[in-house]
mmCIF file with all atom_site columns, C-alpha atoms in Angstrom:
data_model
loop_
_atom_site.group_PDB
_atom_site.id
_atom_site.type_symbol
_atom_site.label_atom_id
_atom_site.label_alt_id
_atom_site.label_comp_id
_atom_site.label_asym_id
_atom_site.label_entity_id
_atom_site.label_seq_id
_atom_site.pdbx_PDB_ins_code
_atom_site.Cartn_x
_atom_site.Cartn_y
_atom_site.Cartn_z
_atom_site.occupancy
_atom_site.B_iso_or_equiv
_atom_site.pdbx_formal_charge
_atom_site.auth_seq_id
_atom_site.auth_comp_id
_atom_site.auth_asym_id
_atom_site.auth_atom_id
_atom_site.pdbx_PDB_model_num
ATOM 1   C CA . MET A 1 1   ? 165.689 89.029  -59.445 1.00 93.00 ? 1   MET A CA 1
ATOM 2   C CA . THR A 1 2   ? 165.247 90.045  -56.187 1.00 97.00 ? 2   THR A CA 1
ATOM 3   C CA . GLU A 1 3   ? 166.548 87.463  -53.673 1.00 98.00 ? 3   GLU A CA 1
ATOM 4   C CA . VAL A 1 4   ? 165.313 88.934  -49.634 1.00 98.00 ? 4   VAL A CA 1
ATOM 5   C CA . ILE A 1 5   ? 161.971 90.064  -49.360 1.00 98.00 ? 5   ILE A CA 1
ATOM 6   C CA . VAL A 1 6   ? 162.094 92.257  -45.719 1.00 98.00 ? 6   VAL A CA 1
ATOM 7   C CA . LEU A 1 7   ? 158.811 93.239  -44.137 1.00 98.00 ? 7   LEU A CA 1
ATOM 8   C CA . ASN A 1 8   ? 159.486 95.989  -41.099 1.00 98.00 ? 8   ASN A CA 1
ATOM 9   C CA . GLY A 1 9   ? 156.520 96.852  -38.781 1.00 98.00 ? 9   GLY A CA 1
ATOM 10  C CA . GLY A 1 10  ? 155.791 97.024  -35.584 1.00 97.00 ? 10  GLY A CA 1
ATOM 11  C CA . SER A 1 11  ? 153.636 93.531  -34.061 1.00 95.00 ? 11  SER A CA 1
ATOM 12  C CA . SER A 1 12  ? 150.389 92.526  -35.397 1.00 96.00 ? 12  SER A CA 1
ATOM 13  C CA . SER A 1 13  ? 150.918 95.254  -37.996 1.00 97.00 ? 13  SER A CA 1
ATOM 14  C CA . GLY A 1 14  ? 150.842 92.607  -40.793 1.00 97.00 ? 14  GLY A CA 1
ATOM 15  C CA . LYS A 1 15  ? 153.935 91.017  -41.718 1.00 98.00 ? 15  LYS A CA 1
ATOM 16  C CA . SER A 1 16  ? 153.350 87.149  -40.699 1.00 96.00 ? 16  SER A CA 1
ATOM 17  C CA . GLY A 1 17  ? 149.667 87.127  -42.968 1.00 97.00 ? 17  GLY A CA 1
ATOM 18  C CA . ILE A 1 18  ? 151.378 88.944  -45.630 1.00 98.00 ? 18  ILE A CA 1
ATOM 19  C CA . ALA A 1 19  ? 154.474 87.131  -45.537 1.00 98.00 ? 19  ALA A CA 1
ATOM 20  C CA . ARG A 1 20  ? 152.479 83.805  -46.562 1.00 98.00 ? 20  ARG A CA 1
ATOM 21  C CA . CYS A 1 21  ? 150.528 85.358  -48.862 1.00 98.00 ? 21  CYS A CA 1
ATOM 22  C CA . LEU A 1 22  ? 153.634 86.505  -50.652 1.00 98.00 ? 22  LEU A CA 1
ATOM 23  C CA . GLN A 1 23  ? 154.406 82.865  -50.643 1.00 98.00 ? 23  GLN A CA 1
ATOM 24  C CA . ALA A 1 24  ? 151.157 81.900  -52.504 1.00 98.00 ? 24  ALA A CA 1
ATOM 25  C CA . VAL A 1 25  ? 151.045 84.691  -55.234 1.00 98.00 ? 25  VAL A CA 1
ATOM 26  C CA . LEU A 1 26  ? 155.635 84.753  -56.156 1.00 98.00 ? 26  LEU A CA 1
ATOM 27  C CA . PRO A 1 27  ? 155.832 82.204  -58.922 1.00 94.00 ? 27  PRO A CA 1
ATOM 28  C CA . ASP A 1 28  ? 158.424 80.398  -57.185 1.00 95.00 ? 28  ASP A CA 1
ATOM 29  C CA . PRO A 1 29  ? 158.809 78.961  -53.899 1.00 97.00 ? 29  PRO A CA 1
ATOM 30  C CA . TRP A 1 30  ? 160.161 81.753  -51.375 1.00 98.00 ? 30  TRP A CA 1
ATOM 31  C CA . LEU A 1 31  ? 160.906 80.700  -47.127 1.00 98.00 ? 31  LEU A CA 1
ATOM 32  C CA . ALA A 1 32  ? 159.295 82.828  -44.846 1.00 98.00 ? 32  ALA A CA 1
ATOM 33  C CA . VAL A 1 33  ? 161.564 83.759  -41.078 1.00 97.00 ? 33  VAL A CA 1
ATOM 34  C CA . GLY A 1 34  ? 160.685 85.780  -38.502 1.00 92.00 ? 34  GLY A CA 1
ATOM 35  C CA . THR A 1 35  ? 161.365 87.668  -35.376 1.00 93.00 ? 35  THR A CA 1
ATOM 36  C CA . ASP A 1 36  ? 158.902 85.801  -34.391 1.00 91.00 ? 36  ASP A CA 1
ATOM 37  C CA . THR A 1 37  ? 161.412 82.284  -35.370 1.00 93.00 ? 37  THR A CA 1
ATOM 38  C CA . LEU A 1 38  ? 164.438 84.176  -33.834 1.00 95.00 ? 38  LEU A CA 1
ATOM 39  C CA . VAL A 1 39  ? 162.862 84.123  -30.168 1.00 92.00 ? 39  VAL A CA 1
ATOM 40  C CA . ASP A 1 40  ? 160.972 80.710  -30.708 1.00 92.00 ? 40  ASP A CA 1
ATOM 41  C CA . ALA A 1 41  ? 163.804 78.649  -31.641 1.00 94.00 ? 41  ALA A CA 1
ATOM 42  C CA . MET A 1 42  ? 165.767 80.089  -28.508 1.00 93.00 ? 42  MET A CA 1
ATOM 43  C CA . PRO A 1 43  ? 165.862 79.159  -25.110 1.00 93.00 ? 43  PRO A CA 1
ATOM 44  C CA . ALA A 1 44  ? 163.277 79.471  -22.741 1.00 91.00 ? 44  ALA A CA 1
ATOM 45  C CA . SER A 1 45  ? 165.364 80.871  -20.173 1.00 92.00 ? 45  SER A CA 1
ATOM 46  C CA . MET A 1 46  ? 166.568 83.747  -22.632 1.00 92.00 ? 46  MET A CA 1
ATOM 47  C CA . GLN A 1 47  ? 163.165 84.824  -21.652 1.00 85.00 ? 47  GLN A CA 1
ATOM 48  C CA . ALA A 1 48  ? 163.945 85.664  -18.172 1.00 78.00 ? 48  ALA A CA 1
ATOM 49  C CA . SER A 1 49  ? 167.187 87.151  -18.255 1.00 84.00 ? 49  SER A CA 1
ATOM 50  C CA . ASP A 1 50  ? 168.538 90.554  -19.096 1.00 88.00 ? 50  ASP A CA 1
ATOM 51  C CA . ALA A 1 51  ? 171.299 89.395  -21.891 1.00 94.00 ? 51  ALA A CA 1
ATOM 52  C CA . GLY A 1 52  ? 168.561 87.789  -23.291 1.00 94.00 ? 52  GLY A CA 1
ATOM 53  C CA . ILE A 1 53  ? 165.079 89.775  -24.629 1.00 93.00 ? 53  ILE A CA 1
ATOM 54  C CA . GLU A 1 54  ? 162.433 90.549  -21.958 1.00 90.00 ? 54  GLU A CA 1
ATOM 55  C CA . PHE A 1 55  ? 158.592 91.854  -22.949 1.00 88.00 ? 55  PHE A CA 1
ATOM 56  C CA . ALA A 1 56  ? 157.789 94.207  -20.299 1.00 89.00 ? 56  ALA A CA 1
ATOM 57  C CA . PRO A 1 57  ? 154.714 94.399  -19.112 1.00 86.00 ? 57  PRO A CA 1
ATOM 58  C CA . ASP A 1 58  ? 153.702 97.698  -20.789 1.00 87.00 ? 58  ASP A CA 1
ATOM 59  C CA . GLY A 1 59  ? 154.431 96.687  -24.385 1.00 88.00 ? 59  GLY A CA 1
ATOM 60  C CA . GLY A 1 60  ? 157.836 97.192  -24.500 1.00 89.00 ? 60  GLY A CA 1
ATOM 61  C CA . VAL A 1 61  ? 160.703 95.152  -25.535 1.00 92.00 ? 61  VAL A CA 1
ATOM 62  C CA . ILE A 1 62  ? 164.130 94.892  -24.892 1.00 91.00 ? 62  ILE A CA 1
ATOM 63  C CA . VAL A 1 63  ? 167.301 93.338  -25.908 1.00 94.00 ? 63  VAL A CA 1
ATOM 64  C CA . GLY A 1 64  ? 170.366 92.331  -24.176 1.00 95.00 ? 64  GLY A CA 1
ATOM 65  C CA . SER A 1 65  ? 173.558 90.966  -25.729 1.00 95.00 ? 65  SER A CA 1
ATOM 66  C CA . GLU A 1 66  ? 173.104 87.716  -25.982 1.00 96.00 ? 66  GLU A CA 1
ATOM 67  C CA . PHE A 1 67  ? 170.485 88.330  -27.483 1.00 95.00 ? 67  PHE A CA 1
ATOM 68  C CA . ARG A 1 68  ? 172.515 90.498  -29.986 1.00 95.00 ? 68  ARG A CA 1
ATOM 69  C CA . THR A 1 69  ? 175.118 87.502  -30.477 1.00 96.00 ? 69  THR A CA 1
ATOM 70  C CA . LEU A 1 70  ? 172.229 85.524  -31.483 1.00 96.00 ? 70  LEU A CA 1
ATOM 71  C CA . GLU A 1 71  ? 170.335 87.581  -33.224 1.00 96.00 ? 71  GLU A CA 1
ATOM 72  C CA . ALA A 1 72  ? 173.717 88.922  -35.136 1.00 97.00 ? 72  ALA A CA 1
ATOM 73  C CA . ALA A 1 73  ? 173.820 84.937  -36.303 1.00 97.00 ? 73  ALA A CA 1
ATOM 74  C CA . TRP A 1 74  ? 170.498 84.350  -37.373 1.00 97.00 ? 74  TRP A CA 1
ATOM 75  C CA . ILE A 1 75  ? 170.804 87.534  -39.779 1.00 98.00 ? 75  ILE A CA 1
ATOM 76  C CA . GLU A 1 76  ? 174.535 86.118  -41.503 1.00 98.00 ? 76  GLU A CA 1
ATOM 77  C CA . GLY A 1 77  ? 172.289 82.706  -41.046 1.00 98.00 ? 77  GLY A CA 1
ATOM 78  C CA . VAL A 1 78  ? 169.104 84.273  -43.700 1.00 98.00 ? 78  VAL A CA 1
ATOM 79  C CA . ALA A 1 79  ? 171.480 85.642  -45.462 1.00 98.00 ? 79  ALA A CA 1
ATOM 80  C CA . ALA A 1 80  ? 173.865 82.766  -46.281 1.00 98.00 ? 80  ALA A CA 1
ATOM 81  C CA . MET A 1 81  ? 170.677 80.791  -47.370 1.00 98.00 ? 81  MET A CA 1
ATOM 82  C CA . ALA A 1 82  ? 169.657 83.633  -50.219 1.00 98.00 ? 82  ALA A CA 1
ATOM 83  C CA . ARG A 1 83  ? 173.183 83.050  -51.365 1.00 98.00 ? 83  ARG A CA 1
ATOM 84  C CA . VAL A 1 84  ? 173.148 79.816  -52.331 1.00 98.00 ? 84  VAL A CA 1
ATOM 85  C CA . GLY A 1 85  ? 169.882 79.736  -53.701 1.00 98.00 ? 85  GLY A CA 1
ATOM 86  C CA . ALA A 1 86  ? 166.868 79.970  -51.427 1.00 98.00 ? 86  ALA A CA 1
ATOM 87  C CA . ARG A 1 87  ? 164.049 83.314  -51.887 1.00 98.00 ? 87  ARG A CA 1
ATOM 88  C CA . VAL A 1 88  ? 163.482 84.878  -48.200 1.00 98.00 ? 88  VAL A CA 1
ATOM 89  C CA . VAL A 1 89  ? 161.164 86.849  -47.041 1.00 98.00 ? 89  VAL A CA 1
ATOM 90  C CA . VAL A 1 90  ? 162.188 87.987  -44.019 1.00 98.00 ? 90  VAL A CA 1
ATOM 91  C CA . ASP A 1 91  ? 159.396 89.489  -41.088 1.00 98.00 ? 91  ASP A CA 1
ATOM 92  C CA . GLU A 1 92  ? 160.662 91.785  -39.047 1.00 98.00 ? 92  GLU A CA 1
ATOM 93  C CA . VAL A 1 93  ? 160.686 94.433  -36.494 1.00 97.00 ? 93  VAL A CA 1
ATOM 94  C CA . PHE A 1 94  ? 162.664 96.824  -36.405 1.00 97.00 ? 94  PHE A CA 1
ATOM 95  C CA . LEU A 1 95  ? 163.143 97.722  -32.820 1.00 95.00 ? 95  LEU A CA 1
ATOM 96  C CA . GLY A 1 96  ? 166.593 100.361 -33.882 1.00 95.00 ? 96  GLY A CA 1
ATOM 97  C CA . GLY A 1 97  ? 165.162 102.238 -36.502 1.00 97.00 ? 97  GLY A CA 1
ATOM 98  C CA . ALA A 1 98  ? 167.932 102.728 -38.696 1.00 98.00 ? 98  ALA A CA 1
ATOM 99  C CA . GLU A 1 99  ? 170.300 100.778 -36.618 1.00 97.00 ? 99  GLU A CA 1
ATOM 100 C CA . SER A 1 100 ? 168.399 97.275  -37.070 1.00 97.00 ? 100 SER A CA 1
ATOM 101 C CA . GLN A 1 101 ? 168.336 97.616  -40.605 1.00 98.00 ? 101 GLN A CA 1
ATOM 102 C CA . GLN A 1 102 ? 172.264 98.759  -41.451 1.00 98.00 ? 102 GLN A CA 1
ATOM 103 C CA . ARG A 1 103 ? 172.485 95.379  -39.548 1.00 97.00 ? 103 ARG A CA 1
ATOM 104 C CA . TRP A 1 104 ? 170.391 93.575  -42.104 1.00 98.00 ? 104 TRP A CA 1
ATOM 105 C CA . GLN A 1 105 ? 171.913 95.719  -45.161 1.00 98.00 ? 105 GLN A CA 1
ATOM 106 C CA . LYS A 1 106 ? 175.526 94.569  -43.721 1.00 98.00 ? 106 LYS A CA 1
ATOM 107 C CA . ALA A 1 107 ? 174.712 91.420  -43.939 1.00 98.00 ? 107 ALA A CA 1
ATOM 108 C CA . LEU A 1 108 ? 172.866 91.727  -47.552 1.00 98.00 ? 108 LEU A CA 1
ATOM 109 C CA . ARG A 1 109 ? 175.149 93.860  -48.849 1.00 97.00 ? 109 ARG A CA 1
ATOM 110 C CA . ASP A 1 110 ? 175.843 91.486  -52.383 1.00 97.00 ? 110 ASP A CA 1
ATOM 111 C CA . LEU A 1 111 ? 172.015 90.413  -52.363 1.00 98.00 ? 111 LEU A CA 1
ATOM 112 C CA . ARG A 1 112 ? 169.663 91.795  -54.403 1.00 98.00 ? 112 ARG A CA 1
ATOM 113 C CA . VAL A 1 113 ? 166.326 93.552  -51.386 1.00 98.00 ? 113 VAL A CA 1
ATOM 114 C CA . LEU A 1 114 ? 163.502 94.949  -51.962 1.00 98.00 ? 114 LEU A CA 1
ATOM 115 C CA . TRP A 1 115 ? 162.717 96.686  -48.533 1.00 98.00 ? 115 TRP A CA 1
ATOM 116 C CA . VAL A 1 116 ? 159.392 96.956  -47.574 1.00 98.00 ? 116 VAL A CA 1
ATOM 117 C CA . GLY A 1 117 ? 157.430 99.333  -44.817 1.00 98.00 ? 117 GLY A CA 1
ATOM 118 C CA . VAL A 1 118 ? 155.063 97.646  -43.132 1.00 98.00 ? 118 VAL A CA 1
ATOM 119 C CA . ARG A 1 119 ? 152.407 100.537 -41.635 1.00 98.00 ? 119 ARG A CA 1
ATOM 120 C CA . CYS A 1 120 ? 149.226 100.337 -39.458 1.00 97.00 ? 120 CYS A CA 1
ATOM 121 C CA . ASP A 1 121 ? 147.337 102.251 -37.976 1.00 97.00 ? 121 ASP A CA 1
ATOM 122 C CA . SER A 1 122 ? 148.304 101.593 -33.723 1.00 95.00 ? 122 SER A CA 1
ATOM 123 C CA . ALA A 1 123 ? 144.931 101.893 -32.392 1.00 96.00 ? 123 ALA A CA 1
ATOM 124 C CA . VAL A 1 124 ? 144.015 99.507  -35.329 1.00 96.00 ? 124 VAL A CA 1
ATOM 125 C CA . ALA A 1 125 ? 146.983 97.241  -34.979 1.00 96.00 ? 125 ALA A CA 1
ATOM 126 C CA . ALA A 1 126 ? 146.163 97.474  -30.916 1.00 95.00 ? 126 ALA A CA 1
ATOM 127 C CA . GLY A 1 127 ? 143.098 96.204  -31.753 1.00 95.00 ? 127 GLY A CA 1
ATOM 128 C CA . ARG A 1 128 ? 144.412 93.298  -33.698 1.00 95.00 ? 128 ARG A CA 1
ATOM 129 C CA . GLU A 1 129 ? 146.369 92.761  -30.472 1.00 93.00 ? 129 GLU A CA 1
ATOM 130 C CA . VAL A 1 130 ? 144.124 92.494  -28.471 1.00 93.00 ? 130 VAL A CA 1
ATOM 131 C CA . ALA A 1 131 ? 142.106 89.926  -30.571 1.00 93.00 ? 131 ALA A CA 1
ATOM 132 C CA . ARG A 1 132 ? 145.124 87.263  -31.519 1.00 87.00 ? 132 ARG A CA 1
ATOM 133 C CA . GLY A 1 133 ? 145.739 86.997  -27.706 1.00 79.00 ? 133 GLY A CA 1
ATOM 134 C CA . ASP A 1 134 ? 149.363 85.871  -28.050 1.00 80.00 ? 134 ASP A CA 1
ATOM 135 C CA . ARG A 1 135 ? 150.938 89.389  -27.520 1.00 81.00 ? 135 ARG A CA 1
ATOM 136 C CA . VAL A 1 136 ? 151.786 91.693  -24.339 1.00 85.00 ? 136 VAL A CA 1
ATOM 137 C CA . ILE A 1 137 ? 148.764 94.370  -24.681 1.00 91.00 ? 137 ILE A CA 1
ATOM 138 C CA . GLY A 1 138 ? 150.873 97.432  -25.459 1.00 93.00 ? 138 GLY A CA 1
ATOM 139 C CA . MET A 1 139 ? 153.420 96.061  -27.515 1.00 94.00 ? 139 MET A CA 1
ATOM 140 C CA . ALA A 1 140 ? 151.869 97.515  -31.184 1.00 96.00 ? 140 ALA A CA 1
ATOM 141 C CA . ALA A 1 141 ? 151.841 101.162 -29.709 1.00 94.00 ? 141 ALA A CA 1
ATOM 142 C CA . SER A 1 142 ? 154.404 100.827 -28.776 1.00 94.00 ? 142 SER A CA 1
ATOM 143 C CA . GLN A 1 143 ? 156.455 99.540  -32.169 1.00 96.00 ? 143 GLN A CA 1
ATOM 144 C CA . ALA A 1 144 ? 153.515 101.370 -34.552 1.00 95.00 ? 144 ALA A CA 1
ATOM 145 C CA . ASP A 1 145 ? 156.225 104.442 -34.911 1.00 95.00 ? 145 ASP A CA 1
ATOM 146 C CA . VAL A 1 146 ? 159.693 103.859 -33.628 1.00 96.00 ? 146 VAL A CA 1
ATOM 147 C CA . VAL A 1 147 ? 160.364 100.444 -36.456 1.00 97.00 ? 147 VAL A CA 1
ATOM 148 C CA . HIS A 1 148 ? 160.282 103.199 -39.366 1.00 98.00 ? 148 HIS A CA 1
ATOM 149 C CA . ARG A 1 149 ? 161.975 105.969 -37.262 1.00 98.00 ? 149 ARG A CA 1
ATOM 150 C CA . GLY A 1 150 ? 164.096 106.412 -40.226 1.00 98.00 ? 150 GLY A CA 1
ATOM 151 C CA . VAL A 1 151 ? 164.047 103.293 -42.149 1.00 98.00 ? 151 VAL A CA 1
ATOM 152 C CA . VAL A 1 152 ? 164.535 103.459 -45.918 1.00 98.00 ? 152 VAL A CA 1
ATOM 153 C CA . TYR A 1 153 ? 162.273 101.412 -48.177 1.00 98.00 ? 153 TYR A CA 1
ATOM 154 C CA . ASP A 1 154 ? 162.030 100.488 -51.634 1.00 98.00 ? 154 ASP A CA 1
ATOM 155 C CA . LEU A 1 155 ? 157.782 100.696 -50.814 1.00 98.00 ? 155 LEU A CA 1
ATOM 156 C CA . GLU A 1 156 ? 155.616 100.818 -48.244 1.00 98.00 ? 156 GLU A CA 1
ATOM 157 C CA . VAL A 1 157 ? 152.325 99.313  -47.849 1.00 98.00 ? 157 VAL A CA 1
ATOM 158 C CA . ASP A 1 158 ? 149.428 99.996  -44.747 1.00 98.00 ? 158 ASP A CA 1
ATOM 159 C CA . THR A 1 159 ? 146.814 96.959  -43.713 1.00 98.00 ? 159 THR A CA 1
ATOM 160 C CA . THR A 1 160 ? 144.766 99.574  -41.703 1.00 98.00 ? 160 THR A CA 1
ATOM 161 C CA . HIS A 1 161 ? 142.654 99.457  -44.779 1.00 97.00 ? 161 HIS A CA 1
ATOM 162 C CA . ALA A 1 162 ? 144.367 96.890  -47.343 1.00 98.00 ? 162 ALA A CA 1
ATOM 163 C CA . GLU A 1 163 ? 144.299 93.120  -46.798 1.00 98.00 ? 163 GLU A CA 1
ATOM 164 C CA . SER A 1 164 ? 147.621 91.345  -47.444 1.00 98.00 ? 164 SER A CA 1
ATOM 165 C CA . MET A 1 165 ? 147.324 89.726  -49.603 1.00 98.00 ? 165 MET A CA 1
ATOM 166 C CA . GLU A 1 166 ? 145.845 93.279  -51.579 1.00 98.00 ? 166 GLU A CA 1
ATOM 167 C CA . CYS A 1 167 ? 149.288 94.240  -49.954 1.00 98.00 ? 167 CYS A CA 1
ATOM 168 C CA . ALA A 1 168 ? 151.146 91.107  -51.162 1.00 98.00 ? 168 ALA A CA 1
ATOM 169 C CA . ARG A 1 169 ? 150.005 91.470  -54.791 1.00 98.00 ? 169 ARG A CA 1
ATOM 170 C CA . ALA A 1 170 ? 151.370 95.101  -54.450 1.00 98.00 ? 170 ALA A CA 1
ATOM 171 C CA . ILE A 1 171 ? 155.056 94.202  -52.816 1.00 98.00 ? 171 ILE A CA 1
ATOM 172 C CA . ALA A 1 172 ? 155.130 91.269  -55.759 1.00 98.00 ? 172 ALA A CA 1
ATOM 173 C CA . ALA A 1 173 ? 155.016 93.725  -58.579 1.00 98.00 ? 173 ALA A CA 1
ATOM 174 C CA . HIS A 1 174 ? 158.128 94.836  -57.407 1.00 98.00 ? 174 HIS A CA 1
ATOM 175 C CA . VAL A 1 175 ? 159.861 91.867  -57.428 1.00 97.00 ? 175 VAL A CA 1
ATOM 176 C CA . ARG A 1 176 ? 162.054 90.985  -60.348 1.00 89.00 ? 176 ARG A CA 1
#
């Protein structure tokens, strides 16, 4: 049986909405965690430090060594939850493309994982970003393609025109 579903896509691509819909349509309980969960759990000082995570005015994201240390621990923690029986949907942004996926693959090596690419036209994601009002403008456009570079998926969905529930049902059909 699938133990972990990893949703990878740029900011405002629809990953969080899909994760919530997956929780509604999958027959067993699934935890939903995401990169926003990690960032929110960090002290505020980490968002003002070269060693932490910085959000540039143009939407770029810069991560430092302290962020990477905490991120590695968090990834291992998510994997540990899955190993002891929690099914987990991960809402992730692979800023490093294939390199980011490799970090997750290493941690999830002994688990059954469904890798899902969540794509969205950059202009549509940028419109969502403005409507949300809680993101640095430019983040969606800067991440739309880079997060998918070199990443290998079992399945891809596109939220440009498809609703979250439609995407979640397509993903759920691949969960074994």
